[in-house]
Tab-separated table of C-alpha atoms in Angstrom:
chain	number	residue	atom	x	y	z
A	1	MET	CA	100.158	76.458	105.394
A	2	LYS	CA	103.382	78.129	104.231
A	3	VAL	CA	103.317	81.931	104.323
A	4	ALA	CA	105.980	84.166	102.778
A	5	VAL	CA	106.398	87.752	104.009
A	6	VAL	CA	108.198	89.708	101.286
A	7	GLY	CA	109.843	92.819	102.709
A	8	ALA	CA	110.018	91.246	106.171
A	9	THR	CA	112.670	93.652	107.499
A	10	GLY	CA	110.872	96.877	106.492
A	11	LEU	CA	108.681	99.102	108.669
A	12	VAL	CA	105.410	97.515	107.489
A	13	GLY	CA	106.935	94.034	107.119
A	14	THR	CA	107.923	93.900	110.785
A	15	VAL	CA	104.381	94.935	111.762
A	16	MET	CA	102.978	92.230	109.463
A	17	LEU	CA	105.001	89.617	111.351
A	18	LYS	CA	103.771	91.040	114.649
A	19	VAL	CA	100.123	90.957	113.506
A	20	LEU	CA	100.426	87.393	112.158
A	21	GLU	CA	101.756	86.350	115.569
A	22	GLU	CA	99.219	88.310	117.627
A	23	ARG	CA	96.241	87.030	115.635
A	24	ASN	CA	97.621	83.479	115.732
A	25	PHE	CA	97.390	83.085	111.966
A	26	PRO	CA	97.336	79.326	111.160
A	27	LEU	CA	100.672	79.057	109.366
A	28	THR	CA	102.922	76.025	109.726
A	29	GLU	CA	105.991	77.560	108.110
A	30	LEU	CA	107.096	81.197	107.860
A	31	ILE	CA	109.227	82.247	104.885
A	32	PRO	CA	110.710	85.710	105.560
A	33	VAL	CA	111.956	87.379	102.375
A	34	ALA	CA	114.106	90.496	102.038
A	35	SER	CA	116.816	91.996	99.827
A	36	GLU	CA	120.012	90.091	99.053
A	37	LYS	CA	121.960	91.981	101.745
A	38	SER	CA	119.616	90.572	104.421
A	39	VAL	CA	119.607	86.952	103.219
A	40	GLY	CA	120.782	84.600	105.950
A	41	LYS	CA	119.914	86.913	108.831
A	42	LEU	CA	117.489	85.481	111.372
A	43	ILE	CA	113.997	86.709	112.206
A	44	LYS	CA	112.217	85.636	115.391
A	45	PHE	CA	108.579	84.574	115.110
A	46	LYS	CA	106.602	82.829	117.863
A	47	GLY	CA	109.811	82.033	119.724
A	48	LYS	CA	111.451	80.372	116.741
A	49	GLU	CA	114.152	81.756	114.454
A	50	TYR	CA	113.706	81.743	110.676
A	51	PRO	CA	116.444	82.625	108.168
A	52	ILE	CA	115.681	85.350	105.638
A	53	VAL	CA	115.687	83.980	102.090
A	54	SER	CA	115.742	85.470	98.596
A	55	ILE	CA	112.647	85.867	96.419
A	56	ASP	CA	113.857	83.057	94.137
A	57	THR	CA	114.183	80.673	97.090
A	58	ALA	CA	110.743	81.653	98.399
A	59	ILE	CA	109.103	81.015	95.023
A	60	GLY	CA	110.750	77.592	94.926
A	61	LEU	CA	109.163	76.768	98.294
A	62	ARG	CA	105.677	77.382	96.787
A	63	PRO	CA	103.954	79.020	99.763
A	64	GLU	CA	100.153	79.055	99.836
A	65	ILE	CA	100.158	82.803	100.596
A	66	ALA	CA	102.727	85.553	100.005
A	67	ILE	CA	102.229	88.872	101.778
A	68	PHE	CA	104.107	91.670	100.030
A	69	SER	CA	105.339	94.951	101.456
A	70	ALA	CA	108.431	95.570	99.379
A	71	GLY	CA	107.441	98.424	97.056
A	72	GLY	CA	105.762	98.594	93.681
A	73	THR	CA	108.748	97.623	91.542
A	74	THR	CA	109.334	94.393	93.467
A	75	SER	CA	105.616	93.600	93.357
A	76	LEU	CA	105.337	94.116	89.609
A	77	GLU	CA	108.381	91.901	89.020
A	78	SER	CA	107.771	89.142	91.560
A	79	ALA	CA	104.063	88.854	92.360
A	80	PRO	CA	103.278	87.215	88.974
A	81	ARG	CA	106.118	84.714	89.518
A	82	PHE	CA	104.580	83.639	92.838
A	83	ALA	CA	101.138	83.483	91.217
A	84	GLU	CA	102.496	81.216	88.464
A	85	VAL	CA	103.446	78.537	91.041
A	86	GLY	CA	99.980	78.726	92.654
A	87	THR	CA	100.697	81.164	95.493
A	88	THR	CA	98.048	83.754	96.366
A	89	VAL	CA	99.740	87.152	96.690
A	90	ILE	CA	98.362	89.967	98.861
A	91	ASP	CA	100.247	93.095	97.884
A	92	ASN	CA	100.528	96.232	100.005
A	93	SER	CA	102.046	98.488	97.307
A	94	SER	CA	100.167	100.638	94.786
A	95	ALA	CA	101.307	98.390	91.900
A	96	TRP	CA	98.062	96.467	91.331
A	97	ARG	CA	95.404	98.623	93.000
A	98	MET	CA	93.889	100.160	89.895
A	99	ASP	CA	94.463	97.148	87.637
A	100	PRO	CA	90.915	96.263	86.480
A	101	THR	CA	91.791	92.545	86.591
A	102	LYS	CA	92.801	92.675	90.299
A	103	LYS	CA	90.572	92.946	93.371
A	104	LEU	CA	91.152	95.824	95.807
A	105	VAL	CA	89.961	94.635	99.190
A	106	VAL	CA	89.014	95.907	102.635
A	107	PRO	CA	87.514	92.818	104.330
A	108	GLU	CA	84.776	94.693	106.243
A	109	VAL	CA	83.630	96.249	102.952
A	110	ASN	CA	84.107	93.887	100.011
A	111	ALA	CA	85.802	90.586	100.919
A	112	HIS	CA	82.869	88.832	99.221
A	113	VAL	CA	84.369	89.683	95.788
A	114	LEU	CA	87.295	87.281	96.342
A	115	THR	CA	87.480	83.917	94.573
A	116	LYS	CA	89.982	81.058	94.267
A	117	GLU	CA	91.035	82.497	90.904
A	118	ASP	CA	92.349	85.721	92.491
A	119	LYS	CA	96.079	85.065	92.686
A	120	ILE	CA	97.153	88.720	93.114
A	121	ILE	CA	95.033	90.766	95.536
A	122	ALA	CA	95.712	94.437	96.183
A	123	ASN	CA	95.726	96.032	99.636
A	124	PRO	CA	94.457	99.644	99.413
A	125	ASN	CA	96.134	102.869	100.463
A	126	CYS	CA	96.183	103.381	104.245
A	127	SER	CA	94.106	106.562	104.233
A	128	THR	CA	91.475	104.998	101.964
A	129	ILE	CA	91.134	101.856	104.104
A	130	GLN	CA	90.129	103.617	107.309
A	131	MET	CA	87.721	105.941	105.496
A	132	VAL	CA	85.771	103.238	103.634
A	133	VAL	CA	85.378	101.121	106.790
A	134	ALA	CA	83.312	104.020	108.175
A	135	LEU	CA	81.628	104.990	104.898
A	136	GLN	CA	80.351	101.578	103.766
A	137	PRO	CA	77.705	100.952	106.454
A	138	LEU	CA	76.367	104.501	106.019
A	139	HIS	CA	76.316	104.144	102.221
A	140	ALA	CA	74.239	100.974	102.568
A	141	LYS	CA	71.576	102.891	104.498
A	142	TYR	CA	71.617	106.443	103.141
A	143	LYS	CA	73.525	106.268	99.788
A	144	ILE	CA	76.534	108.560	99.632
A	145	LYS	CA	76.672	111.211	96.895
A	146	ARG	CA	79.870	113.066	97.761
A	147	VAL	CA	82.814	112.903	100.175
A	148	VAL	CA	85.177	115.743	101.080
A	149	VAL	CA	88.179	114.506	103.062
A	150	SER	CA	91.233	116.206	104.546
A	151	THR	CA	93.868	113.919	106.045
A	152	TYR	CA	96.388	114.463	108.845
A	153	GLN	CA	98.909	111.700	108.205
A	154	SER	CA	101.645	110.264	110.415
A	155	VAL	CA	105.298	110.375	109.353
A	156	THR	CA	105.348	106.577	109.720
A	157	GLY	CA	103.426	106.481	106.443
A	158	THR	CA	106.597	107.615	104.682
A	159	GLY	CA	108.893	105.146	106.434
A	160	VAL	CA	111.890	104.932	108.755
A	161	LYS	CA	113.729	107.803	107.059
A	162	ALA	CA	110.832	110.173	107.821
A	163	VAL	CA	110.640	109.061	111.454
A	164	ASP	CA	114.396	109.668	111.732
A	165	GLN	CA	114.029	113.118	110.150
A	166	LEU	CA	111.357	114.128	112.670
A	167	MET	CA	113.306	112.855	115.685
A	168	ASN	CA	116.581	114.365	114.419
A	169	GLU	CA	114.906	117.768	113.994
A	170	ARG	CA	113.588	117.564	117.556
A	171	LYS	CA	117.134	116.922	118.785
A	172	GLY	CA	118.727	119.552	116.537
A	173	ILE	CA	120.635	116.911	114.575
A	174	ASP	CA	121.255	117.344	110.862
A	175	GLY	CA	120.598	114.092	108.990
A	176	PRO	CA	119.043	112.500	105.895
A	177	LYS	CA	115.759	114.102	104.777
A	178	ALA	CA	112.627	112.279	103.652
A	179	TYR	CA	110.768	115.549	103.005
A	180	PRO	CA	111.708	118.722	101.098
A	181	TYR	CA	111.041	120.839	104.231
A	182	GLU	CA	111.254	120.477	107.991
A	183	ILE	CA	108.424	118.379	109.384
A	184	ASP	CA	108.757	119.187	113.110
A	185	LEU	CA	106.489	122.092	114.141
A	186	ASN	CA	105.198	122.130	110.556
A	187	VAL	CA	102.618	120.561	108.261
A	188	LEU	CA	103.159	119.659	104.612
A	189	PRO	CA	100.075	119.748	102.344
A	190	HIS	CA	101.907	117.403	100.009
A	191	ILE	CA	101.943	113.583	100.088
A	192	ASP	CA	103.430	111.743	97.102
A	193	VAL	CA	104.063	113.567	93.793
A	194	PHE	CA	101.875	116.244	92.219
A	195	THR	CA	99.901	115.297	89.116
A	196	ASP	CA	98.781	117.401	86.146
A	197	ASN	CA	95.453	118.311	87.768
A	198	GLY	CA	97.163	119.897	90.801
A	199	TYR	CA	96.275	117.024	93.121
A	200	THR	CA	98.881	114.652	94.543
A	201	LYS	CA	98.953	110.947	93.752
A	202	GLU	CA	97.889	110.241	97.350
A	203	GLU	CA	94.796	112.412	96.879
A	204	MET	CA	93.878	110.748	93.600
A	205	LYS	CA	94.400	107.312	95.178
A	206	MET	CA	91.705	108.149	97.720
A	207	VAL	CA	89.320	109.179	94.944
A	208	LYS	CA	89.805	106.166	92.667
A	209	GLU	CA	90.258	103.516	95.349
A	210	THR	CA	87.104	104.547	97.220
A	211	ASN	CA	85.021	104.041	94.063
A	212	LYS	CA	86.628	100.666	93.325
A	213	ILE	CA	86.396	99.235	96.860
A	214	MET	CA	82.814	100.394	97.398
A	215	GLY	CA	81.839	99.270	93.900
A	216	ASP	CA	80.151	102.567	93.068
A	217	ASP	CA	81.571	105.061	90.584
A	218	THR	CA	78.783	107.543	91.297
A	219	ILE	CA	80.306	108.500	94.672
A	220	ARG	CA	82.188	111.763	94.129
A	221	VAL	CA	85.325	112.165	96.262
A	222	THR	CA	87.706	115.085	96.702
A	223	ALA	CA	90.746	114.936	98.980
A	224	THR	CA	93.512	117.063	100.471
A	225	THR	CA	96.245	114.950	102.069
A	226	VAL	CA	98.554	116.475	104.667
A	227	ARG	CA	101.640	115.176	106.478
A	228	ILE	CA	101.888	116.185	110.145
A	229	PRO	CA	104.614	115.613	112.796
A	230	VAL	CA	102.917	112.768	114.650
A	231	MET	CA	103.384	109.014	114.986
A	232	GLY	CA	100.766	106.415	115.803
A	233	GLY	CA	98.164	106.869	113.112
A	234	HIS	CA	96.423	108.864	110.413
A	235	SER	CA	93.489	111.172	111.139
A	236	GLU	CA	90.832	112.348	108.698
A	237	SER	CA	88.192	115.049	108.690
A	238	VAL	CA	85.404	113.650	106.513
A	239	ASN	CA	82.295	115.429	105.225
A	240	VAL	CA	79.716	113.074	103.693
A	241	GLU	CA	76.756	114.190	101.592
A	242	PHE	CA	73.934	111.635	101.349
A	243	GLU	CA	71.138	111.261	98.808
A	244	ASN	CA	68.685	110.636	101.632
A	245	ASP	CA	68.167	112.514	104.875
A	246	PHE	CA	69.582	110.820	107.962
A	247	ASP	CA	68.974	110.576	111.667
A	248	LEU	CA	72.084	111.292	113.750
A	249	ALA	CA	71.145	108.740	116.415
A	250	ASP	CA	70.718	106.145	113.679
A	251	VAL	CA	74.112	107.044	112.199
A	252	ARG	CA	75.685	106.465	115.601
A	253	ARG	CA	73.917	103.108	115.995
A	254	ILE	CA	74.986	101.969	112.484
A	255	LEU	CA	78.627	102.865	113.182
A	256	GLU	CA	78.579	101.240	116.633
A	257	GLU	CA	77.294	97.994	115.103
A	258	ALA	CA	79.623	98.017	112.066
A	259	PRO	CA	82.546	95.543	111.991
A	260	GLY	CA	86.010	96.974	112.646
A	261	LEU	CA	84.754	100.315	113.994
A	262	ILE	CA	84.844	101.827	117.477
A	263	VAL	CA	82.824	104.978	118.131
A	264	VAL	CA	84.555	107.446	120.476
A	265	ASP	CA	82.224	110.422	120.576
A	266	ASP	CA	81.536	112.072	123.915
A	267	VAL	CA	82.435	115.738	123.506
A	268	ALA	CA	80.937	116.636	126.896
A	269	ASN	CA	83.816	114.667	128.425
A	270	LEU	CA	86.331	115.574	125.688
A	271	LYS	CA	86.319	112.048	124.254
A	272	TYR	CA	87.237	111.777	120.573
A	273	PRO	CA	89.671	109.643	118.532
A	274	MET	CA	93.365	110.579	118.505
A	275	PRO	CA	96.404	108.941	116.865
A	276	LYS	CA	97.887	108.099	120.269
A	277	ASP	CA	94.781	106.089	121.153
A	278	ALA	CA	94.758	104.254	117.815
A	279	HIS	CA	98.449	103.321	118.027
A	280	GLU	CA	98.962	99.528	117.840
A	281	LYS	CA	95.205	98.941	117.550
A	282	ASP	CA	93.543	97.077	114.676
A	283	GLU	CA	90.239	98.961	114.689
A	284	VAL	CA	89.164	102.191	113.018
A	285	PHE	CA	88.001	104.885	115.458
A	286	VAL	CA	85.310	107.424	114.591
A	287	GLY	CA	83.984	110.447	116.465
A	288	ARG	CA	82.976	114.137	116.262
A	289	LEU	CA	79.724	112.982	114.656
A	290	ARG	CA	77.590	115.992	113.796
A	291	ARG	CA	75.303	117.372	111.143
A	292	ASP	CA	76.823	119.754	108.606
A	293	GLU	CA	74.773	122.856	109.395
A	294	SER	CA	75.506	124.248	105.920
A	295	HIS	CA	73.831	121.283	104.176
A	296	ASP	CA	70.600	119.398	104.941
A	297	LYS	CA	71.888	115.926	104.062
A	298	ALA	CA	75.555	116.075	105.091
A	299	LEU	CA	77.452	114.631	108.037
A	300	ASN	CA	80.832	115.546	109.555
A	301	MET	CA	82.992	112.929	111.240
A	302	TRP	CA	86.574	112.384	112.395
A	303	ILE	CA	88.246	109.053	111.569
A	304	VAL	CA	91.524	107.745	113.048
A	305	ALA	CA	93.447	104.483	112.600
A	306	ASP	CA	96.960	103.119	113.001
A	307	ASN	CA	98.289	103.390	109.442
A	308	LEU	CA	100.848	100.604	109.884
A	309	ARG	CA	98.228	98.199	111.235
A	310	LYS	CA	94.691	98.631	109.839
A	311	GLY	CA	96.137	100.871	107.126
A	312	ALA	CA	98.592	98.188	105.989
A	313	ALA	CA	99.581	95.058	107.938
A	314	THR	CA	96.300	94.202	109.678
A	315	ASN	CA	94.177	94.674	106.571
A	316	THR	CA	96.560	92.389	104.654
A	317	VAL	CA	96.400	89.687	107.329
A	318	GLN	CA	92.601	90.008	107.497
A	319	ILE	CA	92.450	89.306	103.749
A	320	ALA	CA	94.609	86.216	104.325
A	321	GLU	CA	92.327	85.146	107.200
A	322	TYR	CA	89.288	85.468	104.918
A	323	LEU	CA	90.981	83.368	102.224
A	324	VAL	CA	91.757	80.612	104.723
A	325	ALA	CA	88.334	80.697	106.434
A	326	ASN	CA	86.534	80.454	103.087
A	327	LYS	CA	88.887	77.797	101.644
A	328	LEU	CA	90.047	80.080	98.830
A	329	VAL	CA	93.692	78.970	99.244
């Protein structure tokens, strides 16, 4: 089982390597791939050193699986080349997500759609992943009509440059900027570029990806995505309107029994999910469960997950685990 990690030196790529190691993924050979300037450098994995190679070299080695976190341009150029030699690609960029010929997968929700013929599989947007893990089991019972979500997203979602900007601002150091404004002691209601309808691309990703992953275009979604000066994970305030009335105790039971979810909801003792608690965890945390008192069939909840793990690296590795377990590679 040869596994290539494309973008191995990036913020998400390094977490992917960590998750592969932690979860003891059954690979026999690691092929770390990065840009030409990194070729030849060594990466440590399970106590052994592996040299970084170029994309061309990696394709020549014909790995069974290639995990991509190297940006959309690289994915569009190189994922089909891996697929042509029989490699199954799991891509973390936005390049293939809305391609109708490609599957968009969150294992707890829709891994069953995968087949041996799927040679390029898309990993969804981080903020969408954590939301649908909580929505799917409730949709199965009560049928969701509409979702209103506001996100509170970590600077790690932008990358190293954004983390550096935040820490530099805290120290009073002038340095490279990832954002058009200061992020420390501030919030930016602006993630990705604005589109013609006034929403950002990040907001529209949440709308379209939710429908595709859950396999239901009737679910109406509206989103406001916000960048905040935290690290450790993304948080979301989610209001869900159901077609059918629900029992709050039953909602809690469904979420407690759902795969990949941990309910943290004890307001009497000030227990609720926070980014610090989700940091370096693979699960999605949900709390602040309560009826929307302005609507008979609506629920409010608060969802938190580590955006670099469940929102990116862990979800990708879980897809790979499913492929191996079901002999699809």
